[in-house]
């Protein structure tokens, strides 16, 4: 229905005629999707047509309505009538991702990071995106630079969520840590570049956090850290403060990247040793199975099985001893927030080395080098458990290396 009111005032301004076609309710299917509306500016209720014949004709504003029954369920999200449609050169100023299925922005389940490092990286990405938006709104960033920053943060978002939609993580990528380290390098780059556009007040407020983070990775008495500590009390000029903060961020980020690379390399070394020990144990069992005439461990009296059966039970006893002795260090180990699970790799190394340690120890015992001989299967397995627990002597280097690396981060400026 169209309702028009006419004024008797000859000087009244011309008003737009508004035509709104309405679709009958019985013509819309019950299961229809939301309608797509495109609305232009509609005059207020007090505006009426003018009687002045010389007044320019006002264009009629039409609000077409697409029947909901013609919208398909598999269509992408549409722009509602009250949303602002950006131009082709507009720069995205918010902190939202592309509206793709399952990405949390345009429908589907919200993004929930699978790992701790993803949660930390996503939180940092969100903070930087918010700062870019605020800096641009305040005039501290132009459209071009803001777009560059937001594009980098979009790449970070995609790299954090890779694997969530079924693409998985390849073994080579997991070993190299390329995705994790690239995410943090991009975040660090955006943070360093933003330091050149922050005001003096913003830099002063962020300085304690920057110094605290730098102290975790940089050695004591680092010149840039000492200078930043002084600046928290005696603020220098804005240009000097910006330059100094950027230099401190560069050094801190470089040390942080090196730290995580060292953690990844240690994890890979422990994993390689674990796999080598497991392959060695399997090979030993296969050889014993194929060459039963030469038992690695002479069976005690009363044992009626094959030699390789005895060898397997000895290895299991050694793995049990290694697990018992390695359980407490694994529980006490730090590093739960690291992207590379060092405590897990330490435990895996101990359990992998334990069987070989038990076999080697029993070879010395039954060879007469210790002056004692096991009396029956119970004593044999007990000795295997003891030697399996003694793997702590062999794997202690891995524990010390992990403790040194973790202490560097848990205790700021200890190196």
mmCIF file of C-alpha atoms in Angstrom:
data_model
loop_
_atom_site.group_PDB
_atom_site.id
_atom_site.type_symbol
_atom_site.label_atom_id
_atom_site.label_comp_id
_atom_site.label_asym_id
_atom_site.label_seq_id
_atom_site.Cartn_x
_atom_site.Cartn_y
_atom_site.Cartn_z
ATOM 1 C CA UNK A 1 0.000 0.000 0.000
ATOM 2 C CA UNK A 2 1.304 3.478 -0.839
ATOM 3 C CA UNK A 3 0.328 6.375 1.376
ATOM 4 C CA UNK A 4 0.738 9.942 0.103
ATOM 5 C CA UNK A 5 0.013 13.157 1.968
ATOM 6 C CA UNK A 6 -0.114 16.532 0.284
ATOM 7 C CA UNK A 7 0.602 19.858 1.952
ATOM 8 C CA UNK A 8 -1.208 23.064 1.183
ATOM 9 C CA UNK A 9 2.004 25.043 1.677
ATOM 10 C CA UNK A 10 3.203 26.178 -1.793
ATOM 11 C CA UNK A 11 6.768 26.611 -0.488
ATOM 12 C CA UNK A 12 7.095 23.093 0.854
ATOM 13 C CA UNK A 13 10.050 21.167 -0.529
ATOM 14 C CA UNK A 14 9.631 18.288 -2.906
ATOM 15 C CA UNK A 15 9.581 14.841 -1.337
ATOM 16 C CA UNK A 16 10.349 11.462 -2.696
ATOM 17 C CA UNK A 17 7.523 9.195 -3.645
ATOM 18 C CA UNK A 18 8.127 5.847 -2.065
ATOM 19 C CA UNK A 19 6.770 2.687 -3.626
ATOM 20 C CA UNK A 20 7.111 -0.501 -1.643
ATOM 21 C CA UNK A 21 5.716 -3.590 -3.308
ATOM 22 C CA UNK A 22 4.676 -6.139 -0.745
ATOM 23 C CA UNK A 23 4.641 -9.884 -1.328
ATOM 24 C CA UNK A 24 1.615 -11.659 -0.021
ATOM 25 C CA UNK A 25 2.268 -13.842 2.989
ATOM 26 C CA UNK A 26 0.760 -16.933 1.412
ATOM 27 C CA UNK A 27 3.215 -16.659 -1.515
ATOM 28 C CA UNK A 28 6.304 -17.126 0.669
ATOM 29 C CA UNK A 29 7.241 -20.740 1.472
ATOM 30 C CA UNK A 30 7.482 -21.572 5.152
ATOM 31 C CA UNK A 31 11.034 -22.907 4.837
ATOM 32 C CA UNK A 32 12.297 -19.965 2.834
ATOM 33 C CA UNK A 33 15.673 -18.408 3.564
ATOM 34 C CA UNK A 34 16.008 -14.754 4.636
ATOM 35 C CA UNK A 35 15.150 -12.263 1.886
ATOM 36 C CA UNK A 36 17.670 -10.049 0.173
ATOM 37 C CA UNK A 37 16.805 -6.376 0.450
ATOM 38 C CA UNK A 38 18.566 -3.459 -1.202
ATOM 39 C CA UNK A 39 17.354 -0.146 0.151
ATOM 40 C CA UNK A 40 18.180 3.388 -0.860
ATOM 41 C CA UNK A 41 17.574 6.485 1.184
ATOM 42 C CA UNK A 42 13.889 6.825 2.087
ATOM 43 C CA UNK A 43 12.454 10.253 3.003
ATOM 44 C CA UNK A 44 10.998 10.838 6.413
ATOM 45 C CA UNK A 45 7.289 10.598 7.166
ATOM 46 C CA UNK A 46 6.845 14.381 7.218
ATOM 47 C CA UNK A 47 8.129 14.951 3.713
ATOM 48 C CA UNK A 48 5.328 15.677 1.175
ATOM 49 C CA UNK A 49 5.290 16.578 -2.522
ATOM 50 C CA UNK A 50 5.563 20.253 -3.406
ATOM 51 C CA UNK A 51 2.919 22.115 -5.428
ATOM 52 C CA UNK A 52 5.553 24.363 -6.972
ATOM 53 C CA UNK A 53 5.498 23.651 -10.730
ATOM 54 C CA UNK A 54 9.106 24.870 -11.121
ATOM 55 C CA UNK A 55 10.514 22.500 -8.500
ATOM 56 C CA UNK A 56 12.661 19.709 -9.954
ATOM 57 C CA UNK A 57 11.044 16.365 -10.072
ATOM 58 C CA UNK A 58 12.229 14.053 -7.309
ATOM 59 C CA UNK A 59 13.191 10.565 -8.381
ATOM 60 C CA UNK A 60 11.058 7.854 -6.998
ATOM 61 C CA UNK A 61 12.828 5.482 -4.637
ATOM 62 C CA UNK A 62 11.816 1.893 -5.080
ATOM 63 C CA UNK A 63 12.592 -0.852 -2.606
ATOM 64 C CA UNK A 64 12.456 -4.134 -4.498
ATOM 65 C CA UNK A 65 11.989 -7.229 -2.416
ATOM 66 C CA UNK A 66 13.205 -10.603 -3.652
ATOM 67 C CA UNK A 67 10.884 -13.391 -2.579
ATOM 68 C CA UNK A 68 12.536 -15.594 -0.045
ATOM 69 C CA UNK A 69 11.452 -18.678 -1.917
ATOM 70 C CA UNK A 70 13.942 -17.837 -4.673
ATOM 71 C CA UNK A 71 16.924 -17.830 -2.312
ATOM 72 C CA UNK A 72 18.782 -21.118 -2.230
ATOM 73 C CA UNK A 73 20.031 -22.751 0.947
ATOM 74 C CA UNK A 74 23.547 -23.178 -0.447
ATOM 75 C CA UNK A 75 23.992 -19.527 -1.317
ATOM 76 C CA UNK A 76 26.762 -17.523 0.331
ATOM 77 C CA UNK A 77 25.849 -14.965 3.025
ATOM 78 C CA UNK A 78 24.314 -11.790 1.576
ATOM 79 C CA UNK A 79 24.500 -8.144 2.500
ATOM 80 C CA UNK A 80 21.556 -7.028 4.592
ATOM 81 C CA UNK A 81 19.604 -3.900 3.803
ATOM 82 C CA UNK A 82 21.035 -1.820 6.631
ATOM 83 C CA UNK A 83 24.727 -2.672 5.992
ATOM 84 C CA UNK A 84 27.135 -0.318 4.333
ATOM 85 C CA UNK A 85 28.405 -1.628 1.016
ATOM 86 C CA UNK A 86 32.121 -0.748 0.639
ATOM 87 C CA UNK A 87 33.506 0.580 -2.592
ATOM 88 C CA UNK A 88 36.079 -1.263 -4.694
ATOM 89 C CA UNK A 89 38.949 0.729 -3.186
ATOM 90 C CA UNK A 90 37.801 0.469 0.400
ATOM 91 C CA UNK A 91 40.210 -1.042 2.910
ATOM 92 C CA UNK A 92 38.823 -3.470 5.410
ATOM 93 C CA UNK A 93 39.054 -1.835 8.796
ATOM 94 C CA UNK A 94 37.749 -4.517 11.078
ATOM 95 C CA UNK A 95 39.184 -7.611 12.618
ATOM 96 C CA UNK A 96 37.127 -10.160 10.738
ATOM 97 C CA UNK A 97 38.099 -12.841 8.313
ATOM 98 C CA UNK A 98 36.610 -13.780 5.005
ATOM 99 C CA UNK A 99 33.140 -15.242 5.273
ATOM 100 C CA UNK A 100 33.935 -18.780 4.251
ATOM 101 C CA UNK A 101 32.172 -21.862 5.570
ATOM 102 C CA UNK A 102 33.552 -23.021 8.869
ATOM 103 C CA UNK A 103 35.727 -19.949 9.350
ATOM 104 C CA UNK A 104 33.613 -18.403 12.061
ATOM 105 C CA UNK A 105 32.934 -15.073 10.315
ATOM 106 C CA UNK A 106 30.220 -15.853 7.801
ATOM 107 C CA UNK A 107 28.486 -18.767 9.439
ATOM 108 C CA UNK A 108 29.563 -22.155 10.627
ATOM 109 C CA UNK A 109 31.275 -23.014 13.863
ATOM 110 C CA UNK A 110 33.475 -20.370 15.507
ATOM 111 C CA UNK A 111 37.193 -20.897 15.343
ATOM 112 C CA UNK A 112 38.587 -22.786 18.323
ATOM 113 C CA UNK A 113 42.371 -23.270 18.219
ATOM 114 C CA UNK A 114 43.437 -26.889 18.533
ATOM 115 C CA UNK A 115 46.795 -26.212 20.177
ATOM 116 C CA UNK A 116 48.120 -23.815 22.790
ATOM 117 C CA UNK A 117 50.455 -22.040 20.374
ATOM 118 C CA UNK A 118 47.500 -21.371 18.061
ATOM 119 C CA UNK A 119 45.551 -19.713 20.874
ATOM 120 C CA UNK A 120 48.503 -17.456 21.729
ATOM 121 C CA UNK A 121 49.103 -16.546 18.080
ATOM 122 C CA UNK A 122 45.409 -15.881 17.465
ATOM 123 C CA UNK A 123 45.200 -13.620 20.508
ATOM 124 C CA UNK A 124 48.221 -11.638 19.328
ATOM 125 C CA UNK A 125 46.825 -11.411 15.802
ATOM 126 C CA UNK A 126 43.544 -10.046 17.132
ATOM 127 C CA UNK A 127 45.341 -7.415 19.244
ATOM 128 C CA UNK A 128 47.425 -6.216 16.302
ATOM 129 C CA UNK A 129 44.412 -6.075 13.987
ATOM 130 C CA UNK A 130 42.548 -3.996 16.542
ATOM 131 C CA UNK A 131 45.483 -1.624 16.861
ATOM 132 C CA UNK A 132 45.714 -1.238 13.082
ATOM 133 C CA UNK A 133 42.025 -0.368 12.968
ATOM 134 C CA UNK A 134 42.341 2.201 15.750
ATOM 135 C CA UNK A 135 45.471 3.750 14.257
ATOM 136 C CA UNK A 136 43.769 4.147 10.908
ATOM 137 C CA UNK A 137 40.668 5.662 12.474
ATOM 138 C CA UNK A 138 42.850 8.147 14.370
ATOM 139 C CA UNK A 139 44.736 9.118 11.219
ATOM 140 C CA UNK A 140 48.018 7.549 12.254
ATOM 141 C CA UNK A 141 47.912 5.074 9.372
ATOM 142 C CA UNK A 142 46.928 5.676 5.778
ATOM 143 C CA UNK A 143 44.722 3.271 3.862
ATOM 144 C CA UNK A 144 47.573 1.659 1.930
ATOM 145 C CA UNK A 145 49.706 0.786 4.950
ATOM 146 C CA UNK A 146 46.684 -0.379 6.922
ATOM 147 C CA UNK A 147 45.770 -2.730 4.084
ATOM 148 C CA UNK A 148 49.284 -4.175 4.027
ATOM 149 C CA UNK A 149 49.148 -4.866 7.753
ATOM 150 C CA UNK A 150 45.700 -6.429 7.558
ATOM 151 C CA UNK A 151 46.722 -8.605 4.620
ATOM 152 C CA UNK A 152 49.641 -9.998 6.645
ATOM 153 C CA UNK A 153 47.317 -10.664 9.567
ATOM 154 C CA UNK A 154 44.879 -12.448 7.245
ATOM 155 C CA UNK A 155 47.714 -14.718 6.131
ATOM 156 C CA UNK A 156 48.445 -15.424 9.795
ATOM 157 C CA UNK A 157 44.813 -16.333 10.367
ATOM 158 C CA UNK A 158 44.793 -18.767 7.461
ATOM 159 C CA UNK A 159 48.048 -20.387 8.598
ATOM 160 C CA UNK A 160 46.724 -20.811 12.135
ATOM 161 C CA UNK A 161 43.589 -22.532 10.865
ATOM 162 C CA UNK A 162 45.244 -24.794 8.296
ATOM 163 C CA UNK A 163 44.410 -28.409 9.022
ATOM 164 C CA UNK A 164 41.134 -27.478 10.700
ATOM 165 C CA UNK A 165 39.219 -28.144 7.482
ATOM 166 C CA UNK A 166 40.836 -31.513 6.806
ATOM 167 C CA UNK A 167 44.069 -30.535 5.070
ATOM 168 C CA UNK A 168 46.169 -31.932 7.930
ATOM 169 C CA UNK A 169 49.801 -31.320 8.706
ATOM 170 C CA UNK A 170 52.512 -33.021 6.710
ATOM 171 C CA UNK A 171 55.343 -34.768 8.487
ATOM 172 C CA UNK A 172 57.983 -32.608 6.800
ATOM 173 C CA UNK A 173 56.178 -29.443 7.912
ATOM 174 C CA UNK A 174 55.879 -30.775 11.451
ATOM 175 C CA UNK A 175 59.597 -31.540 11.597
ATOM 176 C CA UNK A 176 60.651 -28.203 10.151
ATOM 177 C CA UNK A 177 58.124 -26.177 12.112
ATOM 178 C CA UNK A 178 57.672 -23.931 9.087
ATOM 179 C CA UNK A 179 54.061 -22.969 9.767
ATOM 180 C CA UNK A 180 54.545 -22.180 13.459
ATOM 181 C CA UNK A 181 57.656 -20.116 12.904
ATOM 182 C CA UNK A 182 56.216 -18.314 9.870
ATOM 183 C CA UNK A 183 53.153 -17.296 11.898
ATOM 184 C CA UNK A 184 55.298 -15.707 14.587
ATOM 185 C CA UNK A 185 57.643 -14.067 12.099
ATOM 186 C CA UNK A 186 54.687 -12.388 10.391
ATOM 187 C CA UNK A 187 53.268 -11.249 13.732
ATOM 188 C CA UNK A 188 56.668 -9.912 14.764
ATOM 189 C CA UNK A 189 57.038 -8.045 11.486
ATOM 190 C CA UNK A 190 53.676 -6.321 11.874
ATOM 191 C CA UNK A 191 54.478 -5.388 15.477
ATOM 192 C CA UNK A 192 57.855 -3.892 14.517
ATOM 193 C CA UNK A 193 56.408 -1.887 11.651
ATOM 194 C CA UNK A 194 53.558 -0.600 13.797
ATOM 195 C CA UNK A 195 56.068 0.783 16.286
ATOM 196 C CA UNK A 196 56.999 3.426 13.720
ATOM 197 C CA UNK A 197 53.422 4.752 13.682
ATOM 198 C CA UNK A 198 52.612 4.650 17.373
ATOM 199 C CA UNK A 199 52.377 7.887 19.271
ATOM 200 C CA UNK A 200 54.708 8.651 22.147
ATOM 201 C CA UNK A 201 51.932 8.003 24.672
ATOM 202 C CA UNK A 202 51.124 4.598 23.179
ATOM 203 C CA UNK A 203 54.793 3.609 23.134
ATOM 204 C CA UNK A 204 55.207 4.610 26.771
ATOM 205 C CA UNK A 205 52.228 2.459 27.751
ATOM 206 C CA UNK A 206 53.533 -0.541 25.807
ATOM 207 C CA UNK A 207 57.136 -0.181 26.950
ATOM 208 C CA UNK A 208 56.900 -2.297 30.161
ATOM 209 C CA UNK A 209 55.442 -5.242 28.243
ATOM 210 C CA UNK A 210 58.045 -4.938 25.494
ATOM 211 C CA UNK A 211 60.874 -4.851 28.045
ATOM 212 C CA UNK A 212 59.473 -7.845 29.943
ATOM 213 C CA UNK A 213 59.246 -9.885 26.751
ATOM 214 C CA UNK A 214 62.756 -8.874 25.669
ATOM 215 C CA UNK A 215 64.213 -9.898 29.041
ATOM 216 C CA UNK A 216 62.974 -13.439 28.486
ATOM 217 C CA UNK A 217 65.120 -13.957 25.430
ATOM 218 C CA UNK A 218 67.977 -11.448 25.536
ATOM 219 C CA UNK A 219 71.045 -11.817 27.786
ATOM 220 C CA UNK A 220 71.620 -9.658 30.824
ATOM 221 C CA UNK A 221 73.076 -6.189 30.423
ATOM 222 C CA UNK A 222 71.845 -5.872 26.844
ATOM 223 C CA UNK A 223 72.275 -2.237 25.887
ATOM 224 C CA UNK A 224 68.875 -1.823 24.254
ATOM 225 C CA UNK A 225 67.084 -3.390 27.216
ATOM 226 C CA UNK A 226 68.909 -1.176 29.715
ATOM 227 C CA UNK A 227 68.062 1.899 27.636
ATOM 228 C CA UNK A 228 64.386 0.920 27.495
ATOM 229 C CA UNK A 229 64.323 0.467 31.280
ATOM 230 C CA UNK A 230 65.644 4.004 31.677
ATOM 231 C CA UNK A 231 63.062 5.344 29.237
ATOM 232 C CA UNK A 232 60.254 4.096 31.478
ATOM 233 C CA UNK A 233 61.362 6.760 33.987
ATOM 234 C CA UNK A 234 62.921 9.397 31.757
ATOM 235 C CA UNK A 235 61.050 9.502 28.450
ATOM 236 C CA UNK A 236 63.173 10.677 25.488
ATOM 237 C CA UNK A 237 61.951 12.452 22.384
ATOM 238 C CA UNK A 238 59.354 10.769 20.234
ATOM 239 C CA UNK A 239 61.715 10.049 17.322
ATOM 240 C CA UNK A 240 64.360 8.528 19.602
ATOM 241 C CA UNK A 241 61.745 6.512 21.466
ATOM 242 C CA UNK A 242 60.307 5.062 18.259
ATOM 243 C CA UNK A 243 63.726 4.163 16.895
ATOM 244 C CA UNK A 244 64.827 2.599 20.178
ATOM 245 C CA UNK A 245 61.666 0.559 20.594
ATOM 246 C CA UNK A 246 61.900 -0.769 17.052
ATOM 247 C CA UNK A 247 65.542 -1.769 17.597
ATOM 248 C CA UNK A 248 64.627 -3.511 20.850
ATOM 249 C CA UNK A 249 61.789 -5.362 19.124
ATOM 250 C CA UNK A 250 64.105 -6.497 16.330
ATOM 251 C CA UNK A 251 66.636 -7.917 18.787
ATOM 252 C CA UNK A 252 63.974 -9.499 20.975
ATOM 253 C CA UNK A 253 62.121 -11.065 18.057
ATOM 254 C CA UNK A 254 65.330 -12.415 16.561
ATOM 255 C CA UNK A 255 66.280 -14.005 19.892
ATOM 256 C CA UNK A 256 62.763 -15.401 20.279
ATOM 257 C CA UNK A 257 62.854 -16.971 16.819
ATOM 258 C CA UNK A 258 66.263 -18.490 17.555
ATOM 259 C CA UNK A 259 64.944 -19.852 20.846
ATOM 260 C CA UNK A 260 62.047 -21.703 19.248
ATOM 261 C CA UNK A 261 64.334 -22.996 16.513
ATOM 262 C CA UNK A 262 66.624 -24.433 19.193
ATOM 263 C CA UNK A 263 63.657 -26.080 20.912
ATOM 264 C CA UNK A 264 62.523 -27.622 17.619
ATOM 265 C CA UNK A 265 66.018 -28.896 16.825
ATOM 266 C CA UNK A 266 66.304 -30.520 20.259
ATOM 267 C CA UNK A 267 62.920 -32.162 19.813
ATOM 268 C CA UNK A 268 63.942 -33.513 16.415
ATOM 269 C CA UNK A 269 67.190 -34.906 17.820
ATOM 270 C CA UNK A 270 65.377 -36.683 20.641
ATOM 271 C CA UNK A 271 62.825 -38.014 18.184
ATOM 272 C CA UNK A 272 65.574 -39.308 15.883
ATOM 273 C CA UNK A 273 67.287 -41.066 18.799
ATOM 274 C CA UNK A 274 63.972 -42.584 19.893
ATOM 275 C CA UNK A 275 63.261 -43.959 16.437
ATOM 276 C CA UNK A 276 66.802 -45.306 16.166
ATOM 277 C CA UNK A 277 66.452 -47.116 19.505
ATOM 278 C CA UNK A 278 63.087 -48.602 18.532
ATOM 279 C CA UNK A 279 64.421 -49.787 15.170
ATOM 280 C CA UNK A 280 67.459 -51.283 16.903
ATOM 281 C CA UNK A 281 65.257 -53.211 19.322
ATOM 282 C CA UNK A 282 63.027 -54.486 16.510
ATOM 283 C CA UNK A 283 66.047 -55.528 14.463
ATOM 284 C CA UNK A 284 67.511 -57.374 17.440
ATOM 285 C CA UNK A 285 64.273 -59.320 17.943
ATOM 286 C CA UNK A 286 64.098 -60.215 14.239
ATOM 287 C CA UNK A 287 67.683 -61.452 14.221
ATOM 288 C CA UNK A 288 67.053 -63.518 17.347
ATOM 289 C CA UNK A 289 63.938 -64.954 15.749
ATOM 290 C CA UNK A 290 65.817 -65.942 12.602
ATOM 291 C CA UNK A 291 68.952 -67.217 14.405
ATOM 292 C CA UNK A 292 67.555 -69.107 17.376
ATOM 293 C CA UNK A 293 70.758 -71.122 17.811
ATOM 294 C CA UNK A 294 72.643 -68.077 19.139
ATOM 295 C CA UNK A 295 70.581 -66.639 22.007
ATOM 296 C CA UNK A 296 71.430 -63.079 23.004
ATOM 297 C CA UNK A 297 70.378 -63.884 26.574
ATOM 298 C CA UNK A 298 70.832 -67.552 27.558
ATOM 299 C CA UNK A 299 67.513 -68.805 28.929
ATOM 300 C CA UNK A 300 67.532 -69.841 32.603
ATOM 301 C CA UNK A 301 66.560 -73.254 33.816
ATOM 302 C CA UNK A 302 62.921 -74.066 33.327
ATOM 303 C CA UNK A 303 62.353 -71.723 30.390
ATOM 304 C CA UNK A 304 60.791 -73.647 27.464
ATOM 305 C CA UNK A 305 60.010 -70.849 25.002
ATOM 306 C CA UNK A 306 61.940 -69.611 22.020
ATOM 307 C CA UNK A 307 64.931 -67.318 22.627
ATOM 308 C CA UNK A 308 63.238 -64.386 20.960
ATOM 309 C CA UNK A 309 60.286 -64.738 23.370
ATOM 310 C CA UNK A 310 62.668 -64.268 26.275
ATOM 311 C CA UNK A 311 64.264 -61.309 24.536
ATOM 312 C CA UNK A 312 60.903 -59.599 24.081
ATOM 313 C CA UNK A 313 60.009 -60.035 27.768
ATOM 314 C CA UNK A 314 63.384 -58.647 28.808
ATOM 315 C CA UNK A 315 62.805 -55.574 26.613
ATOM 316 C CA UNK A 316 59.333 -55.053 28.048
ATOM 317 C CA UNK A 317 60.799 -55.207 31.545
ATOM 318 C CA UNK A 318 63.393 -52.625 30.572
ATOM 319 C CA UNK A 319 60.682 -50.333 29.124
ATOM 320 C CA UNK A 320 58.762 -50.647 32.403
ATOM 321 C CA UNK A 321 61.792 -49.606 34.421
ATOM 322 C CA UNK A 322 62.400 -46.652 32.098
ATOM 323 C CA UNK A 323 58.790 -45.539 32.397
ATOM 324 C CA UNK A 324 58.832 -45.628 36.183
ATOM 325 C CA UNK A 325 62.021 -43.584 36.497
ATOM 326 C CA UNK A 326 61.023 -41.124 33.758
ATOM 327 C CA UNK A 327 57.516 -40.480 35.041
ATOM 328 C CA UNK A 328 58.451 -37.977 37.756
ATOM 329 C CA UNK A 329 60.794 -35.864 35.568
ATOM 330 C CA UNK A 330 58.123 -35.707 32.877
ATOM 331 C CA UNK A 331 55.504 -34.508 35.356
ATOM 332 C CA UNK A 332 57.840 -31.845 36.745
ATOM 333 C CA UNK A 333 59.042 -30.665 33.353
ATOM 334 C CA UNK A 334 57.983 -27.220 32.215
ATOM 335 C CA UNK A 335 57.244 -26.237 28.661
ATOM 336 C CA UNK A 336 53.500 -26.828 28.468
ATOM 337 C CA UNK A 337 53.077 -23.572 26.520
ATOM 338 C CA UNK A 338 55.727 -24.421 23.966
ATOM 339 C CA UNK A 339 54.600 -25.467 20.489
ATOM 340 C CA UNK A 340 57.101 -28.350 20.637
ATOM 341 C CA UNK A 341 56.310 -30.795 23.434
ATOM 342 C CA UNK A 342 59.731 -31.414 24.938
ATOM 343 C CA UNK A 343 58.503 -33.304 28.050
ATOM 344 C CA UNK A 344 56.671 -35.785 25.832
ATOM 345 C CA UNK A 345 59.740 -36.302 23.671
ATOM 346 C CA UNK A 346 61.883 -36.815 26.772
ATOM 347 C CA UNK A 347 59.573 -39.551 28.002
ATOM 348 C CA UNK A 348 59.448 -41.180 24.593
ATOM 349 C CA UNK A 349 63.250 -41.243 24.436
ATOM 350 C CA UNK A 350 63.495 -42.894 27.864
ATOM 351 C CA UNK A 351 60.977 -45.607 27.016
ATOM 352 C CA UNK A 352 62.708 -46.274 23.677
ATOM 353 C CA UNK A 353 66.191 -46.550 25.230
ATOM 354 C CA UNK A 354 65.069 -48.620 28.242
ATOM 355 C CA UNK A 355 64.704 -51.958 26.385
ATOM 356 C CA UNK A 356 68.164 -51.713 24.833
ATOM 357 C CA UNK A 357 69.678 -50.752 28.194
ATOM 358 C CA UNK A 358 68.066 -53.815 29.782
ATOM 359 C CA UNK A 359 69.416 -56.129 27.090
ATOM 360 C CA UNK A 360 72.942 -54.706 27.311
ATOM 361 C CA UNK A 361 72.911 -54.922 31.105
ATOM 362 C CA UNK A 362 71.773 -58.535 31.102
ATOM 363 C CA UNK A 363 74.428 -59.433 28.552
ATOM 364 C CA UNK A 364 77.049 -58.206 31.009
ATOM 365 C CA UNK A 365 75.407 -60.083 33.886
ATOM 366 C CA UNK A 366 74.989 -63.445 32.179
ATOM 367 C CA UNK A 367 78.444 -63.054 30.646
ATOM 368 C CA UNK A 368 79.935 -63.214 34.121
ATOM 369 C CA UNK A 369 81.339 -59.661 34.163
ATOM 370 C CA UNK A 370 79.474 -58.787 37.364
ATOM 371 C CA UNK A 371 80.247 -62.008 39.234
ATOM 372 C CA UNK A 372 76.575 -62.880 39.723
ATOM 373 C CA UNK A 373 74.092 -64.935 37.755
ATOM 374 C CA UNK A 374 70.309 -64.604 37.713
ATOM 375 C CA UNK A 375 68.542 -67.478 39.407
ATOM 376 C CA UNK A 376 65.372 -68.073 37.427
ATOM 377 C CA UNK A 377 63.046 -65.856 35.405
ATOM 378 C CA UNK A 378 61.908 -63.550 38.269
ATOM 379 C CA UNK A 379 65.473 -62.445 38.991
ATOM 380 C CA UNK A 380 66.184 -62.102 35.289
ATOM 381 C CA UNK A 381 63.244 -59.770 34.777
ATOM 382 C CA UNK A 382 64.080 -57.844 37.955
ATOM 383 C CA UNK A 383 67.597 -57.195 36.672
ATOM 384 C CA UNK A 384 66.092 -56.091 33.341
ATOM 385 C CA UNK A 385 63.873 -53.565 35.164
ATOM 386 C CA UNK A 386 66.879 -52.190 37.048
ATOM 387 C CA UNK A 387 68.941 -51.734 33.899
ATOM 388 C CA UNK A 388 65.943 -50.239 32.101
ATOM 389 C CA UNK A 389 65.678 -47.656 34.871
ATOM 390 C CA UNK A 390 69.399 -47.004 34.532
ATOM 391 C CA UNK A 391 68.765 -45.504 31.096
ATOM 392 C CA UNK A 392 68.559 -42.221 33.023
ATOM 393 C CA UNK A 393 72.359 -42.115 32.823
ATOM 394 C CA UNK A 394 72.212 -42.319 29.025
ATOM 395 C CA UNK A 395 69.322 -39.893 28.498
ATOM 396 C CA UNK A 396 70.450 -37.383 31.108
ATOM 397 C CA UNK A 397 72.002 -35.212 28.411
ATOM 398 C CA UNK A 398 68.570 -34.704 26.836
ATOM 399 C CA UNK A 399 67.069 -33.779 30.216
ATOM 400 C CA UNK A 400 69.823 -31.249 30.879
ATOM 401 C CA UNK A 401 69.511 -29.699 27.437
ATOM 402 C CA UNK A 402 65.737 -29.399 27.777
ATOM 403 C CA UNK A 403 66.058 -27.906 31.269
ATOM 404 C CA UNK A 404 68.528 -25.280 30.060
ATOM 405 C CA UNK A 405 66.331 -24.259 27.146
ATOM 406 C CA UNK A 406 63.161 -24.100 29.236
ATOM 407 C CA UNK A 407 64.869 -22.205 32.059
ATOM 408 C CA UNK A 408 65.928 -19.522 29.608
ATOM 409 C CA UNK A 409 62.308 -18.674 28.951
ATOM 410 C CA UNK A 410 60.859 -19.289 32.401
ATOM 411 C CA UNK A 411 63.530 -17.130 34.110
ATOM 412 C CA UNK A 412 63.978 -13.815 32.255
ATOM 413 C CA UNK A 413 67.517 -12.744 31.391
ATOM 414 C CA UNK A 414 69.302 -15.718 32.914
ATOM 415 C CA UNK A 415 71.909 -16.160 30.194
#
